[in-house]
Short mmCIF file of C-alpha atoms in Angstrom, two decimals:
data_model
loop_
_atom_site.label_atom_id
_atom_site.label_comp_id
_atom_site.label_asym_id
_atom_site.label_seq_id
_atom_site.Cartn_x
_atom_site.Cartn_y
_atom_site.Cartn_z
CA ILE A 1 31.12 -2.94 21.37
CA GLY A 2 29.63 -0.27 19.10
CA LEU A 3 26.19 -1.87 19.22
CA ILE A 4 26.30 -2.11 23.00
CA LEU A 5 27.36 1.53 23.32
CA GLY A 6 24.65 2.57 20.86
CA PHE A 7 21.91 0.71 22.72
CA ALA A 8 23.20 2.05 26.04
CA GLY A 9 23.07 5.60 24.66
CA VAL A 10 19.50 5.16 23.45
CA ALA A 11 18.53 3.67 26.81
CA VAL A 12 20.11 6.55 28.76
CA ILE A 13 18.41 9.17 26.59
CA SER A 14 15.09 7.34 26.76
CA ALA A 15 15.21 6.71 30.52
CA ALA A 16 13.76 10.16 31.23
CA GLY A 17 10.66 9.15 29.28
CA PHE A 18 9.68 6.67 31.95
CA GLY A 19 9.12 9.59 34.33
CA GLY A 20 5.78 10.43 32.75
CA HIS A 21 6.47 13.27 30.31
CA ILE A 22 7.15 11.01 27.34
CA SER A 23 5.05 8.04 26.23
CA VAL A 24 6.38 4.69 27.41
CA ILE A 25 5.06 3.16 24.20
CA GLY A 26 7.00 5.76 22.22
CA VAL A 27 10.21 4.95 24.08
CA LEU A 28 9.71 1.23 23.51
CA LEU A 29 9.04 1.86 19.81
CA ALA A 30 12.22 3.95 19.61
CA LEU A 31 14.24 1.14 21.21
CA GLY A 32 12.63 -1.37 18.85
CA SER A 33 13.54 0.88 15.94
CA ALA A 34 17.16 1.05 17.09
CA ILE A 35 17.34 -2.73 17.44
CA SER A 36 15.76 -3.35 14.04
CA TRP A 37 18.05 -0.76 12.41
CA ALA A 38 21.14 -2.42 13.91
CA LEU A 39 20.03 -5.92 12.92
CA GLY A 40 19.06 -4.69 9.44
CA THR A 41 22.46 -3.08 8.95
CA VAL A 42 24.30 -6.26 9.94
CA TYR A 43 21.99 -8.34 7.70
CA MET A 44 22.51 -6.01 4.75
CA LYS A 45 26.26 -6.17 5.30
CA LYS A 46 26.11 -9.94 4.93
CA THR A 47 23.72 -10.06 1.96
CA GLY A 48 24.32 -6.68 0.32
CA SER A 49 26.91 -8.00 -2.13
CA ARG A 50 24.21 -10.12 -3.81
CA VAL A 51 21.75 -7.24 -4.32
CA ASP A 52 22.20 -3.95 -6.19
CA SER A 53 22.12 -0.94 -3.83
CA ILE A 54 19.75 1.05 -6.04
CA TRP A 55 17.28 -1.83 -6.22
CA MET A 56 17.48 -2.30 -2.44
CA VAL A 57 16.78 1.37 -1.73
CA ALA A 58 13.97 1.56 -4.31
CA LEU A 59 12.23 -1.53 -2.94
CA GLN A 60 12.46 -0.40 0.69
CA LEU A 61 11.15 3.07 -0.12
CA THR A 62 8.30 1.63 -2.18
CA ILE A 63 7.23 -0.83 0.54
CA GLY A 64 7.51 1.85 3.23
CA SER A 65 5.51 4.34 1.19
CA VAL A 66 2.67 1.84 0.75
CA PHE A 67 2.41 1.36 4.53
CA LEU A 68 2.58 5.12 5.14
CA LEU A 69 -0.05 5.79 2.49
CA ILE A 70 -2.43 3.23 4.00
CA SER A 71 -1.95 4.57 7.53
CA GLY A 72 -2.36 8.12 6.20
CA PHE A 73 -5.75 7.27 4.72
CA TRP A 74 -6.89 6.07 8.15
CA THR A 75 -5.45 8.85 10.31
CA GLU A 76 -5.21 12.03 8.23
CA SER A 77 -7.36 14.18 5.98
CA PHE A 78 -5.78 14.70 2.57
CA SER A 79 -7.95 17.76 2.02
CA ALA A 80 -6.01 19.49 4.82
CA ILE A 81 -2.79 19.48 2.75
CA GLN A 82 -1.99 22.88 1.28
CA TRP A 83 -0.20 22.16 -2.01
CA THR A 84 1.89 25.33 -2.20
CA ALA A 85 5.06 25.74 -4.24
CA PRO A 86 7.37 25.76 -1.17
CA PHE A 87 5.70 22.59 0.13
CA ILE A 88 6.08 20.75 -3.18
CA THR A 89 9.68 21.93 -3.60
CA SER A 90 10.60 20.82 -0.08
CA LEU A 91 8.82 17.50 -0.54
CA LEU A 92 10.66 16.75 -3.79
CA PHE A 93 14.03 17.85 -2.38
CA ILE A 94 13.66 15.73 0.76
CA SER A 95 12.34 12.74 -1.21
CA VAL A 96 15.14 12.68 -3.76
CA PHE A 97 18.24 14.11 -2.11
CA VAL A 98 17.76 13.41 1.58
CA ILE A 99 15.89 10.11 1.64
CA ALA A 100 16.67 8.27 -1.61
CA LEU A 101 20.27 9.38 -2.10
CA GLY A 102 20.96 9.29 1.64
CA TRP A 103 19.91 5.64 1.88
CA LEU A 104 21.80 4.80 -1.28
CA VAL A 105 24.99 6.29 0.16
CA PHE A 106 24.37 4.55 3.50
CA PHE A 107 23.99 1.10 1.93
CA THR A 108 26.93 1.68 -0.40
CA LEU A 109 29.14 2.60 2.58
CA VAL A 110 27.92 -0.36 4.63
CA GLY A 111 28.66 -2.65 1.69
CA SER A 112 32.16 -1.31 1.19
CA GLY A 113 33.30 -1.00 4.81
CA GLU A 114 32.93 -2.70 8.13
CA ALA A 115 29.55 -2.87 9.83
#
């Protein structure tokens, strides 16, 4: 029931995008992301007890970063990055506390509760 309500909510929010102001491809990618997230969560609930949460998070972040780095080389100019102290501090904070620890907590909670 939760999955159905979640997908219905995403569909209702995304329905305005088909009017022309938002990219149809973007809406379809968002729906695909929601479906893959839901399926991934259920899969990890079933197999998460066989894999360490820290290893799972580290591997996913490493694989994702490789894809982002490759796409960044093709689409962005690295010389345009301004390596200021606030930028580096924010980047490190988000990388460690928001992304890495956030995913670790998420997978730990999924593994210990109901999906």
